Coordinates of C-alpha atoms in Angstrom, one line a residue:
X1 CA 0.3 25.4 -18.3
X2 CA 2.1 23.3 -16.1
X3 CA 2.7 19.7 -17.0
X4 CA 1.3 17.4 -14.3
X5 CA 3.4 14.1 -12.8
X6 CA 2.1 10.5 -14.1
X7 CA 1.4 7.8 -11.4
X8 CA 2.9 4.4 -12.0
X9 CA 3.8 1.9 -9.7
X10 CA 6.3 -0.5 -8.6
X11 CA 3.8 -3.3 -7.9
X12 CA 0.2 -2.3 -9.4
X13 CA -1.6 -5.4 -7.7
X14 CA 0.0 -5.3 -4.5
X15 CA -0.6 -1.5 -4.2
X16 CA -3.6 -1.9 -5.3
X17 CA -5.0 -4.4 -2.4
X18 CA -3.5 -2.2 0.1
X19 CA -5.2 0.9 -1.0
X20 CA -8.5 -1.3 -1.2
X21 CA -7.4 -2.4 2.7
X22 CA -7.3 1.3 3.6
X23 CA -10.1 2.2 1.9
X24 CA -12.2 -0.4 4.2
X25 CA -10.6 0.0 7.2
X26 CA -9.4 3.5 7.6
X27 CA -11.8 5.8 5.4
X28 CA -10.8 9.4 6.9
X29 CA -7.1 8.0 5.3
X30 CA -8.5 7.0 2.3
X31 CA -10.0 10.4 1.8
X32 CA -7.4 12.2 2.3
X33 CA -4.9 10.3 0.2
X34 CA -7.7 9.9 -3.0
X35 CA -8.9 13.7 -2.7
X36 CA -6.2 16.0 -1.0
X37 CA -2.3 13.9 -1.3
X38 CA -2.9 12.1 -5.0
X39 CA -3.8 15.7 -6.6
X40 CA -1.5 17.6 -4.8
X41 CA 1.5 15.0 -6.1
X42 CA 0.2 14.8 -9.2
X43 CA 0.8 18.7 -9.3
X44 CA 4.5 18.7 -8.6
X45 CA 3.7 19.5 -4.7
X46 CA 5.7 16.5 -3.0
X47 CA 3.7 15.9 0.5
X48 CA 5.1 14.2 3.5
X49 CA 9.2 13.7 4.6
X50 CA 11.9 13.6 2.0
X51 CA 13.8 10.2 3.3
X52 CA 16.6 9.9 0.3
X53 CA 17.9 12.0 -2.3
X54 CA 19.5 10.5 -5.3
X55 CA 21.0 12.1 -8.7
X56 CA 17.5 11.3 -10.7
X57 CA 15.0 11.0 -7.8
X58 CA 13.2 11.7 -4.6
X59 CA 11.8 9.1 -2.2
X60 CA 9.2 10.3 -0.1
X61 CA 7.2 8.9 2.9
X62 CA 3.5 10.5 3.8
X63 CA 2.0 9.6 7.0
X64 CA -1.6 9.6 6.6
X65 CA -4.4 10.4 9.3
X66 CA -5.1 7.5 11.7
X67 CA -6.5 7.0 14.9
X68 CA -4.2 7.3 17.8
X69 CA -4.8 3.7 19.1
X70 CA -4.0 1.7 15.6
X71 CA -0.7 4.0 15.5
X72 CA 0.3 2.4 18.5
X73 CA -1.2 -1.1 18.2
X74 CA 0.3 -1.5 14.3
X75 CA 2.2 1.7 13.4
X76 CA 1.5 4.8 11.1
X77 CA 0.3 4.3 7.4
X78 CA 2.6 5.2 5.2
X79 CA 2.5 6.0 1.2
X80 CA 6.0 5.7 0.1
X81 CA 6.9 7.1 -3.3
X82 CA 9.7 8.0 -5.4
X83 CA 9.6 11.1 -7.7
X84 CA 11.5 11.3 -10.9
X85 CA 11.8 14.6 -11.5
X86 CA 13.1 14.9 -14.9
X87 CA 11.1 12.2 -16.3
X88 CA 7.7 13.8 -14.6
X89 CA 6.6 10.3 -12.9
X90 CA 5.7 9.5 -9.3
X91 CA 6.8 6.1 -8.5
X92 CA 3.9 4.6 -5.8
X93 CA 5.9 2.2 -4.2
X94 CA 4.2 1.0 -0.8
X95 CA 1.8 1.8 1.5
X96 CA 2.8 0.3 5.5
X97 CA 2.3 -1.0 7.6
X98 CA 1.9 -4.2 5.6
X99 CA 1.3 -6.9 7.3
X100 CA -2.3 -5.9 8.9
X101 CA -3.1 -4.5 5.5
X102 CA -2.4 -7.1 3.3
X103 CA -4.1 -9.4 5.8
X104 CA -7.0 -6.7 5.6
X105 CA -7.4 -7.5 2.2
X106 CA -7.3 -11.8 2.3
X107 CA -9.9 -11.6 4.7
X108 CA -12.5 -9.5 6.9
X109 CA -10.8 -8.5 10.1
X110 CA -12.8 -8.1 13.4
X111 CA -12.5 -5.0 15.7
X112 CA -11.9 -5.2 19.2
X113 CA -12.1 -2.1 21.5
X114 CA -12.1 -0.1 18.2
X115 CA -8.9 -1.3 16.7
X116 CA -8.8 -3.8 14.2
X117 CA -7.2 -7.0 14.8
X118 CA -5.2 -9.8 13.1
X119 CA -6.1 -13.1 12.8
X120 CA -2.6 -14.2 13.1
X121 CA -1.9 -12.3 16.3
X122 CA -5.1 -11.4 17.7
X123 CA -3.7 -12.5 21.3
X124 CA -0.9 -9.7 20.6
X125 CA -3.2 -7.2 19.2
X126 CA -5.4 -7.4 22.2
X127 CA -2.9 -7.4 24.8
X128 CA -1.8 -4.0 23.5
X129 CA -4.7 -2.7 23.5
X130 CA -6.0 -3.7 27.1
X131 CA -2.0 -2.4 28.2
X132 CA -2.6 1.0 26.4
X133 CA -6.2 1.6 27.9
X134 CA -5.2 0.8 31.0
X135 CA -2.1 3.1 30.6
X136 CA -4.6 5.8 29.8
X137 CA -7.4 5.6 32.6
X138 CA -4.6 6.1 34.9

């Protein structure tokens, strides 16, 4: 049988709130990262783009599936992790983009247009989004 990788993390708490942020904000990511990517790592079957190469380890970065609009308003979500191979541990470093989600998680963020805003840039936030629609119905 084969031996399966162990999850630990570089940060437990911070990780946690931003899975917890995903989880409420983006559930089709969620999903995908609890029931198809977690599994598939856990079973030696390193997802997403191989972004450093060491002696010991692999560090990995997994875009997961998000709408179009938050991609361009905050930036792809990311899992980073780090795989040490000989040791049989995944190393769950990060999820990004971290600013929205760890303000996600402090408190409940409104939606405007279908995106979810900051509160400490909500001017920002909706300025993009007004610039990208109107890009778009041209």
């Amino acid at each position: 049988m084969k031996q399966s990788y162990i999850f630990e993390y570089q940060n437990e708490n911070d990780f946690r709130k931003k899975e917890r942020s995903v989880r409420k904000y983006n559930m089709l990511a969620y999903k995908k990262l609890t029931f198809e990517y977690y599994p598939s790592i856990r079973n030696g079957e390193f997802l997403g783009e191989l972004v450093h190469k060491n002696q010991n380890t692999k560090s990995y970065e997994l875009v997961l599936p998000t709408d179009e609009m938050f991609v361009k308003v905050h930036g792809e979500i990311r899992l980073h992790y780090t795989v040490y191979e000989d040791k049989k541990i995944v190393l769950l470093t990060n999820i990004t983009p971290e600013g929205i989600l760890e303000e996600g998680h402090r408190a409940e963020l409104t939606a405007y247009k279908g995106v979810m805003i900051s509160k400490a840039n909500p001017e920002k936030d909706m300025f993009k989004i007004n610039l990208l629609n109107m890009m778009q119905n041209k």
